[in-house]
CSV table of N, CA and C in Angstrom, one decimal:
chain,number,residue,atom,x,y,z
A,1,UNK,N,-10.9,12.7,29.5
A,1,UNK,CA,-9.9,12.0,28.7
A,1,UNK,C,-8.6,12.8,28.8
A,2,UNK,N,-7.3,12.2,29.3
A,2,UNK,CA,-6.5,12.8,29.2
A,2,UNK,C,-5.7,13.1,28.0
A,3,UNK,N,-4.9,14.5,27.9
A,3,UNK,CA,-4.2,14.9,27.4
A,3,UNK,C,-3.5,14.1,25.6
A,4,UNK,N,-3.2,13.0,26.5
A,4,UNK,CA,-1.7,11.9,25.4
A,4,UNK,C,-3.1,10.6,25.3
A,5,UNK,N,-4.3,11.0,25.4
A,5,UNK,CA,-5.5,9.5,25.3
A,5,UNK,C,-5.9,10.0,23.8
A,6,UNK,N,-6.1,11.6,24.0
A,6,UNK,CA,-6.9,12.3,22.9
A,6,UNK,C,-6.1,12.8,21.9
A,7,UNK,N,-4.3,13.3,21.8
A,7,UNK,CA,-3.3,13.0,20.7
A,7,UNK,C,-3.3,11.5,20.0
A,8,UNK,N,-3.8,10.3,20.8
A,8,UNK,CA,-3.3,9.3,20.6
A,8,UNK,C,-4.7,9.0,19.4
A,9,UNK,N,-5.7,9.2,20.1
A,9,UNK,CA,-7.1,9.1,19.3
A,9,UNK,C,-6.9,10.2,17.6
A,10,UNK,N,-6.6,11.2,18.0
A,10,UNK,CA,-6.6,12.4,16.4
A,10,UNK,C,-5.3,11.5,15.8
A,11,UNK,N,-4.0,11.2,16.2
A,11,UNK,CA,-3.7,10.7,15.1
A,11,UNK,C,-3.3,9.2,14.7
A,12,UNK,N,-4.7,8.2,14.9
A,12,UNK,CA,-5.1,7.3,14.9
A,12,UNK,C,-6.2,7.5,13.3
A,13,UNK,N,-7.1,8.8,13.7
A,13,UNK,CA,-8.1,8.9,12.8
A,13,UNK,C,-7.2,9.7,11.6
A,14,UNK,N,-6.3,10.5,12.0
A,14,UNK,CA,-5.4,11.2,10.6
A,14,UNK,C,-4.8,10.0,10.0
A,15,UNK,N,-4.0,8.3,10.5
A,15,UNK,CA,-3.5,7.9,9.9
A,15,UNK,C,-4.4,6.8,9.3
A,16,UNK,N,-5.8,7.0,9.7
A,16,UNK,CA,-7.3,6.3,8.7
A,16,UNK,C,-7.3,7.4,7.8
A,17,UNK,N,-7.3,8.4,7.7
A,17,UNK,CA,-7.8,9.3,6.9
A,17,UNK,C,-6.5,9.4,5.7
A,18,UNK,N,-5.3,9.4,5.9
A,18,UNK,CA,-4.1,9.3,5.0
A,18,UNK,C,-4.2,7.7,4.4
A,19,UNK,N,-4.3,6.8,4.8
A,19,UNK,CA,-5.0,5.7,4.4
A,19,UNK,C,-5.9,5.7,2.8
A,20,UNK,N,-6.8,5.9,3.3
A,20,UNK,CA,-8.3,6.2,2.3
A,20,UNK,C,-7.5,7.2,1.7
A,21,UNK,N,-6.8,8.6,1.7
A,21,UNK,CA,-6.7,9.6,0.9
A,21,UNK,C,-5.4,8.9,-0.5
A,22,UNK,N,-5.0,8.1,0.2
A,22,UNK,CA,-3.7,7.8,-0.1
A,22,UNK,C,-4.4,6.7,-1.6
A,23,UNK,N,-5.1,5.5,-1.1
A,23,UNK,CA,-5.8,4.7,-1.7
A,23,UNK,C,-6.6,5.4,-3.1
A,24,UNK,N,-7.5,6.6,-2.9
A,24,UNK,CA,-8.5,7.2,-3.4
A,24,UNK,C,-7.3,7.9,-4.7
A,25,UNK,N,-6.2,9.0,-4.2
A,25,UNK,CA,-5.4,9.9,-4.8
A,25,UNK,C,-4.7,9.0,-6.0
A,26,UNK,N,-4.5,7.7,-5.8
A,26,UNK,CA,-3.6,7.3,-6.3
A,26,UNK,C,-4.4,6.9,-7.8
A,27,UNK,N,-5.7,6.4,-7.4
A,27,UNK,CA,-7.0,6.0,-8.1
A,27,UNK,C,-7.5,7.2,-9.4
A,28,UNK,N,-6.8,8.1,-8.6
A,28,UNK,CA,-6.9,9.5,-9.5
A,28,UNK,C,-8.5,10.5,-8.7
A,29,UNK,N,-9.1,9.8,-7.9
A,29,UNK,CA,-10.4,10.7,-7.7
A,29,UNK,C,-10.1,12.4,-7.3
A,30,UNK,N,-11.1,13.0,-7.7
A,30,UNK,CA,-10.7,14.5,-7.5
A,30,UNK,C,-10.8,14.5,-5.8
A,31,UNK,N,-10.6,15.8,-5.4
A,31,UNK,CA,-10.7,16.3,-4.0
A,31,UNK,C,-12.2,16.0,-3.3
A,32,UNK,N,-12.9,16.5,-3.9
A,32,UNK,CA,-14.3,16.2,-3.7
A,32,UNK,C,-14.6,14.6,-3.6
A,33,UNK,N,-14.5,14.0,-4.5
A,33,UNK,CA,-14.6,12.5,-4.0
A,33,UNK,C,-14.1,12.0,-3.0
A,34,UNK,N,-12.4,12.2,-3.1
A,34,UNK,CA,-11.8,11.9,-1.5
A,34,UNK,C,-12.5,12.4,-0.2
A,35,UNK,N,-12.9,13.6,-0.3
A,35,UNK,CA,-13.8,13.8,1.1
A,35,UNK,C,-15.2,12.8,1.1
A,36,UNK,N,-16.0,13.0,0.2
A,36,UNK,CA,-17.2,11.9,0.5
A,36,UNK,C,-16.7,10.5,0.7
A,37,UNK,N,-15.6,10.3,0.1
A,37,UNK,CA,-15.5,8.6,0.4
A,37,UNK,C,-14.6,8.7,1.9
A,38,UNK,N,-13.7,10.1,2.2
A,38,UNK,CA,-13.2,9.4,3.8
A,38,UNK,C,-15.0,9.8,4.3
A,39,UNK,N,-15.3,10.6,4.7
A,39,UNK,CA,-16.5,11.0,5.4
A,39,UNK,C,-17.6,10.0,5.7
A,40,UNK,N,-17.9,8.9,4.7
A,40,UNK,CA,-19.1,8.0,4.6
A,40,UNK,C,-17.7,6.8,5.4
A,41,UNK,N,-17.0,6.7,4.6
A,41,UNK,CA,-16.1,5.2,5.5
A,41,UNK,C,-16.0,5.8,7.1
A,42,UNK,N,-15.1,6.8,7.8
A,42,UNK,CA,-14.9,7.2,8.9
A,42,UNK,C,-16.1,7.6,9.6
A,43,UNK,N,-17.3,8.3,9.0
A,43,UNK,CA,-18.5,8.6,9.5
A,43,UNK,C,-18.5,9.2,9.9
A,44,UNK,N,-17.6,10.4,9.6
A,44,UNK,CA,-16.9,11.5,9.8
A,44,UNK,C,-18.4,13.0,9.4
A,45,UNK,N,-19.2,13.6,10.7
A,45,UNK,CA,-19.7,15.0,10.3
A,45,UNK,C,-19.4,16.1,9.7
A,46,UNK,N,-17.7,16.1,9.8
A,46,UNK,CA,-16.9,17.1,8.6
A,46,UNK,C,-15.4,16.7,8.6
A,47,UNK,N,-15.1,17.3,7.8
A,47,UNK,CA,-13.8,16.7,7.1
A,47,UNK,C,-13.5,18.4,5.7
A,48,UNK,N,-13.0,19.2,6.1
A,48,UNK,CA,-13.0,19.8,5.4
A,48,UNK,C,-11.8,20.0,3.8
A,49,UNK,N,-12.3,20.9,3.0
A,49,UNK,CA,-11.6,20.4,1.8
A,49,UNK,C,-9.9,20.8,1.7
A,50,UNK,N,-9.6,21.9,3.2
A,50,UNK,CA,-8.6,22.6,3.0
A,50,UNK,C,-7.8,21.1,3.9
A,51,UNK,N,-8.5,20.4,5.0
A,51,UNK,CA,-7.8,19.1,5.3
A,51,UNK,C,-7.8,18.1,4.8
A,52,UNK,N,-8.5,17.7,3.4
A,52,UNK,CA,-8.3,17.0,2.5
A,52,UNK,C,-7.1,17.5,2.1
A,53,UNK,N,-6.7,18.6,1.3
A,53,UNK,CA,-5.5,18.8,0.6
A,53,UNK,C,-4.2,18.8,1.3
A,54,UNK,N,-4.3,19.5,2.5
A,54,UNK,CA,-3.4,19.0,3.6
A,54,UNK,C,-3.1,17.5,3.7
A,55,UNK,N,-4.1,16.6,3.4
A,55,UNK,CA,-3.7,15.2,3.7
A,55,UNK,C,-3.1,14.5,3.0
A,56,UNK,N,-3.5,15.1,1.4
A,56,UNK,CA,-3.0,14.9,-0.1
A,56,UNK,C,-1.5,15.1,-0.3
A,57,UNK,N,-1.1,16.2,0.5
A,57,UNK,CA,0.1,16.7,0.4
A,57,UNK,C,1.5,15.9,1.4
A,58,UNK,N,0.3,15.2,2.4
A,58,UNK,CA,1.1,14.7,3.6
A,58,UNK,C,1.4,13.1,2.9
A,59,UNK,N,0.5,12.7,1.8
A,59,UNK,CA,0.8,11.2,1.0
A,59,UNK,C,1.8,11.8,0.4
A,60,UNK,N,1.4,12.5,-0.3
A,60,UNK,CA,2.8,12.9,-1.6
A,60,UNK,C,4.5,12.7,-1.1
A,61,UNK,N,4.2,13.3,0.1
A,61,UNK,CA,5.6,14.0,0.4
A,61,UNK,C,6.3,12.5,0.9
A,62,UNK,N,5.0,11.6,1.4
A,62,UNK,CA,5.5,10.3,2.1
A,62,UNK,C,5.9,9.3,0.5
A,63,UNK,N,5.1,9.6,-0.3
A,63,UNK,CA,5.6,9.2,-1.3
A,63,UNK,C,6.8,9.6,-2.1
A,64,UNK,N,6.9,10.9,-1.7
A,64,UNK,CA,8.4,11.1,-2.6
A,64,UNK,C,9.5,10.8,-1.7
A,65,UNK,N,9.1,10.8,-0.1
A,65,UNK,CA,10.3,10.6,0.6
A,65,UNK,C,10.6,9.2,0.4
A,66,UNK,N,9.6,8.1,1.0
A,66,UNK,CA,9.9,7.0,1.0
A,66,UNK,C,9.3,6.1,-0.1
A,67,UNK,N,8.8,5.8,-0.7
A,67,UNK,CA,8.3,4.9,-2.0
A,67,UNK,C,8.5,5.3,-3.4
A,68,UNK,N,8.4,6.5,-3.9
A,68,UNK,CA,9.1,6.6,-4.7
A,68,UNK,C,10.5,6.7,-5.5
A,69,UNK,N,11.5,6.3,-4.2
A,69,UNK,CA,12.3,6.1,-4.4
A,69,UNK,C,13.1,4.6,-4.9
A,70,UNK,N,11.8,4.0,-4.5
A,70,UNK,CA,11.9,2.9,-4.7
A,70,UNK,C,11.0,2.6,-6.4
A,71,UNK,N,12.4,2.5,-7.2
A,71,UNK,CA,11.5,2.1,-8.6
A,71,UNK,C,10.3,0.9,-9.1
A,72,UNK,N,10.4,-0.4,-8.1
A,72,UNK,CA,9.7,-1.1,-8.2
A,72,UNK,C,8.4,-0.9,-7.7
A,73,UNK,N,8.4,0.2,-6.5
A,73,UNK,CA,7.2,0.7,-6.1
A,73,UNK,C,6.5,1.6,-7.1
A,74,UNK,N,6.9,2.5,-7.9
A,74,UNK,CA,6.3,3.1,-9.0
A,74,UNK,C,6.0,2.0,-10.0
A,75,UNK,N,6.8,1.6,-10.7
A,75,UNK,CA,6.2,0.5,-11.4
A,75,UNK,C,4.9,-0.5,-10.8
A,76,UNK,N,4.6,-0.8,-9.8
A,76,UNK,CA,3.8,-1.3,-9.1
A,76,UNK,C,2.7,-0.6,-8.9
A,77,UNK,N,2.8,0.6,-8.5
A,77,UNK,CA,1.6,2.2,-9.1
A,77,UNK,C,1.1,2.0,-10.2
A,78,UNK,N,2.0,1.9,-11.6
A,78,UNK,CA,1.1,2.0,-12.4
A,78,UNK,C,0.7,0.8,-12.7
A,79,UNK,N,1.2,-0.1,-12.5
A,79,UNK,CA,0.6,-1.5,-12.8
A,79,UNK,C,-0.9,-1.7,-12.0
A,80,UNK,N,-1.1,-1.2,-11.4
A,80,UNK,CA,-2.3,-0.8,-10.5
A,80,UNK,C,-3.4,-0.1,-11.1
A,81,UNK,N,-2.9,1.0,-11.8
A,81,UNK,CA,-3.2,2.0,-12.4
A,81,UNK,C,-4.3,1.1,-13.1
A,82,UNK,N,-3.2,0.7,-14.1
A,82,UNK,CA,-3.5,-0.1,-15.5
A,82,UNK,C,-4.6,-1.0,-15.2
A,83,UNK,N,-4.7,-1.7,-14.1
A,83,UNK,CA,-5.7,-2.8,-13.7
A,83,UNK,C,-7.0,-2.2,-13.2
A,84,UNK,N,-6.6,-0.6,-12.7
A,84,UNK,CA,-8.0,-0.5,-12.1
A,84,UNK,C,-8.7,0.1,-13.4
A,85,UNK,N,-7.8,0.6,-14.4
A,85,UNK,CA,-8.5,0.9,-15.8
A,85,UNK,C,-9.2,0.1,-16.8
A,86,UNK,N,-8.5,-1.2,-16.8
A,86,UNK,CA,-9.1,-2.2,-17.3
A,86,UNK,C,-10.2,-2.8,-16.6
A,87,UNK,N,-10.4,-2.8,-15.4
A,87,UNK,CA,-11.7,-3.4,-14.6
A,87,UNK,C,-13.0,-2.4,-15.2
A,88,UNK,N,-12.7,-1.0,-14.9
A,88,UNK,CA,-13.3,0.1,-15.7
A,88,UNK,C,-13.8,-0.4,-16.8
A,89,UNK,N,-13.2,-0.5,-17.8
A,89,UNK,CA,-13.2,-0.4,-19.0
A,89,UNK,C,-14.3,-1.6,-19.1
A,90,UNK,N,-13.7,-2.7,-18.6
A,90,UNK,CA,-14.3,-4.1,-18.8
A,90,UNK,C,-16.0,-4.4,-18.5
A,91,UNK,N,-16.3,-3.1,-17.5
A,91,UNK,CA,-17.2,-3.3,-16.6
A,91,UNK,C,-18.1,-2.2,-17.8
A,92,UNK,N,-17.6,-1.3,-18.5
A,92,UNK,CA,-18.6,0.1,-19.0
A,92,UNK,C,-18.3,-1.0,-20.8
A,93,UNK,N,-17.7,-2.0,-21.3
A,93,UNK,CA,-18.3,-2.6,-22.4
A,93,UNK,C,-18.9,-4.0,-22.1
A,94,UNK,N,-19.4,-4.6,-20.8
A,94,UNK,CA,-20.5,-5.6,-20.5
A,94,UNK,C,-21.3,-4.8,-20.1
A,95,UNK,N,-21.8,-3.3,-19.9
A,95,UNK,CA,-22.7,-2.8,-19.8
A,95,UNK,C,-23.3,-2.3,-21.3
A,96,UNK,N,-22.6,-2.1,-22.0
A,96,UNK,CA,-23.1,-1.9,-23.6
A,96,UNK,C,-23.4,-3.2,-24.5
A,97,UNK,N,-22.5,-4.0,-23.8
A,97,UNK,CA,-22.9,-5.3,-24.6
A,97,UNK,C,-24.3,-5.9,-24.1
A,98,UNK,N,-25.2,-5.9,-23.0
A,98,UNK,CA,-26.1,-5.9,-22.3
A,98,UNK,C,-27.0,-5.5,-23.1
A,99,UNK,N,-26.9,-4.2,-23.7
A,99,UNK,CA,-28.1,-3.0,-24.3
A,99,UNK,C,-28.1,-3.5,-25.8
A,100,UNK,N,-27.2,-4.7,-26.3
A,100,UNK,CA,-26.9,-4.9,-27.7
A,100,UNK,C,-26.1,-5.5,-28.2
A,101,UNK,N,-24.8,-4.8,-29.0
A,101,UNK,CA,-23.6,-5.1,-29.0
A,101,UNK,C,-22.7,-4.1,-28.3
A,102,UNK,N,-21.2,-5.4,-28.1
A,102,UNK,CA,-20.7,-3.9,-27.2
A,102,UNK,C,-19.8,-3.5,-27.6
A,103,UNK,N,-19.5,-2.2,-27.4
A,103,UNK,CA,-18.9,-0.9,-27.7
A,103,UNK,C,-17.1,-1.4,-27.9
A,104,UNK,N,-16.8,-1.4,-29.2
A,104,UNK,CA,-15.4,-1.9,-29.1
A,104,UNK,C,-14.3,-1.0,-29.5
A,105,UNK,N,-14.9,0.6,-28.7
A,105,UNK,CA,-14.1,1.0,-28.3
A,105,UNK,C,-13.3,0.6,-27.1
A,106,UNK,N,-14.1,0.1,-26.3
A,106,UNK,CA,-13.7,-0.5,-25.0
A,106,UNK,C,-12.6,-1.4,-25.3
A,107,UNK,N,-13.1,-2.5,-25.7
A,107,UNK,CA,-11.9,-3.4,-26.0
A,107,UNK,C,-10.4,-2.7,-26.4
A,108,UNK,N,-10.7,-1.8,-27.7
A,108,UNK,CA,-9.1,-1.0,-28.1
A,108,UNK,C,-8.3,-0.3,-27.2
A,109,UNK,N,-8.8,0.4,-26.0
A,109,UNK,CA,-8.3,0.7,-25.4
A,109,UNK,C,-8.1,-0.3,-24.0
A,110,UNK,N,-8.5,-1.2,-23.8
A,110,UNK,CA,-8.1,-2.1,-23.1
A,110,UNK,C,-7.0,-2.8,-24.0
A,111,UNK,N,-6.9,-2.9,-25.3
A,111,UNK,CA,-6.2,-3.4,-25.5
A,111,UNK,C,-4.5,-2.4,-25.4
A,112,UNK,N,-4.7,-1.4,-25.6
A,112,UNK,CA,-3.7,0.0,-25.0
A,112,UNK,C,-3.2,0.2,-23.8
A,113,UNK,N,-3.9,-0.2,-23.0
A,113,UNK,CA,-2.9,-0.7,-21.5
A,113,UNK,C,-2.8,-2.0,-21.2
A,114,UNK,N,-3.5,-3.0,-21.9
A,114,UNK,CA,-2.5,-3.9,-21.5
A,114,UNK,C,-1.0,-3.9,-22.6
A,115,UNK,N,-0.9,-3.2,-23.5
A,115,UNK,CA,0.4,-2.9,-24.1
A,115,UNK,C,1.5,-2.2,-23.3
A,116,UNK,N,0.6,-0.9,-22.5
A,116,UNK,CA,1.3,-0.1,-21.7
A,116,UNK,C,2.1,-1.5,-20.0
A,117,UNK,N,1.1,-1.6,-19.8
A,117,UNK,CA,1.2,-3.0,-19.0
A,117,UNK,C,2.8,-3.9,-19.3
A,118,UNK,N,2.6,-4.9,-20.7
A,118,UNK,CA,3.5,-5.2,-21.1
A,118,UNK,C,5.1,-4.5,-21.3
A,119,UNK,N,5.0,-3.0,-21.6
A,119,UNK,CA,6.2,-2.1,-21.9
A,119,UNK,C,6.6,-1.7,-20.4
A,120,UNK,N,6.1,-1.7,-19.1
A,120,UNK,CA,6.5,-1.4,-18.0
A,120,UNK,C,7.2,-2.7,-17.4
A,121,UNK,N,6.4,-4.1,-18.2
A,121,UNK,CA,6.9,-5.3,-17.6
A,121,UNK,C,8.2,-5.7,-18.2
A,122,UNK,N,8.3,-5.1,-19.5
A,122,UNK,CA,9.9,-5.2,-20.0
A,122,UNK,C,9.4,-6.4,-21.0
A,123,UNK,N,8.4,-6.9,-21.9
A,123,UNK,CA,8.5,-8.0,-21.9
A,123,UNK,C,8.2,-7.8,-23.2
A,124,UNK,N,8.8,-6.8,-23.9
A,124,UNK,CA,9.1,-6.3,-25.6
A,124,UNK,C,10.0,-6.5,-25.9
A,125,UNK,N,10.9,-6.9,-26.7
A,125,UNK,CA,12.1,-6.6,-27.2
A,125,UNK,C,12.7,-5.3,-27.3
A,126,UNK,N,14.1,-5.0,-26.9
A,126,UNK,CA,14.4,-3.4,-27.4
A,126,UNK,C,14.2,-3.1,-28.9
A,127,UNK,N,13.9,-2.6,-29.1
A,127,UNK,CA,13.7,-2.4,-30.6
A,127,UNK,C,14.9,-1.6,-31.7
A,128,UNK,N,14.7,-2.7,-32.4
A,128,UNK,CA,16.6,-2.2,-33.3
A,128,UNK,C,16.5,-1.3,-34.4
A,129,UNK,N,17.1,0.0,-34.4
A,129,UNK,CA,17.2,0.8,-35.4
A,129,UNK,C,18.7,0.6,-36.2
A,130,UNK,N,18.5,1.0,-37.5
A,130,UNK,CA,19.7,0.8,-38.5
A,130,UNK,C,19.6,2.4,-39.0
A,131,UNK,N,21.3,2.3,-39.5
A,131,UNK,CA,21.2,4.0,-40.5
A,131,UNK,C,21.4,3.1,-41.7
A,132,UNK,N,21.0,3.2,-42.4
A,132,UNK,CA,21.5,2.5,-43.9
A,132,UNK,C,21.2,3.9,-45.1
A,133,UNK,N,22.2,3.7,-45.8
A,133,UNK,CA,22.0,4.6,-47.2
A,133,UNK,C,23.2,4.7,-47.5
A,134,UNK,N,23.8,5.6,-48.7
A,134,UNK,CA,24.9,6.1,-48.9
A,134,UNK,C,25.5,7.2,-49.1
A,135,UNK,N,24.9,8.1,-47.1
A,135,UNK,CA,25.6,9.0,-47.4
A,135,UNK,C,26.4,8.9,-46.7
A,136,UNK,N,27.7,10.1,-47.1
A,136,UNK,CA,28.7,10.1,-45.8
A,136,UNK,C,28.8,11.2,-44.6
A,137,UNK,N,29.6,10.7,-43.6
A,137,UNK,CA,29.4,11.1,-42.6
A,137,UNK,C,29.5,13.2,-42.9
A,138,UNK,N,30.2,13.2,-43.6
A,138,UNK,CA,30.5,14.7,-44.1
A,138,UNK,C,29.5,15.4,-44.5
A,139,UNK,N,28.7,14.3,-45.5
A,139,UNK,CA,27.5,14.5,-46.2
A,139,UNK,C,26.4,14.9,-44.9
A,140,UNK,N,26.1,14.6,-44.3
A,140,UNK,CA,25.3,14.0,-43.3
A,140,UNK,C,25.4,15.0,-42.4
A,141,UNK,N,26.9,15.8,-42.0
A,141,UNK,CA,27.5,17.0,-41.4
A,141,UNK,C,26.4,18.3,-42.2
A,142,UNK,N,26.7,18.0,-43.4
A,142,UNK,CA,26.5,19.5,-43.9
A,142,UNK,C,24.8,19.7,-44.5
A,143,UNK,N,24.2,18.4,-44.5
A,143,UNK,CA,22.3,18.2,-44.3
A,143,UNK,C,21.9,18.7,-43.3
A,144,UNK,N,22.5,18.0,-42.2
A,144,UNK,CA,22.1,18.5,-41.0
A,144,UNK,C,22.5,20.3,-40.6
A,145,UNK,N,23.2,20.4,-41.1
A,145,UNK,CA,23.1,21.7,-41.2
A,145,UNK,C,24.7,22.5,-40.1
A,146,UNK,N,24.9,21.6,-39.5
A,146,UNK,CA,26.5,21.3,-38.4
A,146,UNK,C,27.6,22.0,-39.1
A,147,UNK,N,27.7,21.9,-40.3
A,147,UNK,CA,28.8,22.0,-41.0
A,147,UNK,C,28.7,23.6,-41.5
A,148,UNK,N,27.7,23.6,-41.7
A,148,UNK,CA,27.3,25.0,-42.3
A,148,UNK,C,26.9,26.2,-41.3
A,149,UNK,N,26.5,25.8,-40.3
A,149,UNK,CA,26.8,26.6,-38.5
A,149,UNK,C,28.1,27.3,-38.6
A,150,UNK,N,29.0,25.9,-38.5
A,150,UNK,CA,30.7,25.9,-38.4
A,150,UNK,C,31.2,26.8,-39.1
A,151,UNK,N,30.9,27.3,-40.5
A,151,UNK,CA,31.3,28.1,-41.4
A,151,UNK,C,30.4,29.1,-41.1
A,152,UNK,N,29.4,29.7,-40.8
A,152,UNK,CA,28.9,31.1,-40.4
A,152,UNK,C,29.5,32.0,-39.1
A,153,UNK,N,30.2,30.9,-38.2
A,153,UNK,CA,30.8,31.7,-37.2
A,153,UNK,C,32.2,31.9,-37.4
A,154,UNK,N,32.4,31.5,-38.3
A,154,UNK,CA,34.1,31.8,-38.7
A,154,UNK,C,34.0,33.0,-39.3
């Protein structure tokens, strides 16, 4: 096999392997999982952990150069996030509900990202604060303590 057959073949299999690493990392799996799951998908005899992190590092960097710069792309990350949490969640309280009743902790915290979900979607109101009382602005100087600063360095 020549020379530019067998470059062309390694980084064919590195841009399968940044693939899967890329997919897995984002999912949150530790280092150790990312190698079993490229190893069993690629069918890969080794894959070591110091070229897992190498690989980790070669997504990152592609994600800070190119997609994370793009805000809709992060927001689309965790919107991802959120969904693969809730399928989680969804799947570990119809396994308790099975055994009985189910666990409604699950639900609360399903119900906690789909909030988080909502607040990334923009689809809350900004939320209005007021100052109301009757103190004054001077008053309020010398509480806070601003006023009284002012006069110790004099």
């Amino acid at each position: 096999m020549s020379d530019s057959k067998a470059n062309r073949r390694r980084e064919q299999a590195k841009l399968a392997r940044l693939e899967i690493v890329s997919e897995m990392y984002i999912r949150q799996h530790t280092v150790r999982q990312i190698r079993a799951i490229v190893m069993s998908r690629l069918n890969l005899a080794t894959y070591s952990l110091s070229t897992v992190h190498k690989d980790i590092k070669a997504v990152l960097k592609e994600l800070q150069e190119v997609r994370l710069d793009n805000m809709e792309y992060a927001v689309q990350l965790e919107l991802e996030r959120i969904d693969d949490a809730c399928r989680e969640l969804w799947e570990q309280y119809n396994k308790t509900k099975e055994e009985g009743i189910g666990d409604l902790r699950f639900i609360t915290e399903i119900r906690e990202q789909l909030k988080e979900r909502r607040k990334l979607l923009g689809l809350y109101a900004p939320e209005k604060k007021e100052l109301s009382g009757e103190m004054s602005f001077a008053s309020m100087l010398i509480e806070s303590g601003v006023i009284g600063d002012l006069d110790e360095e004099r």
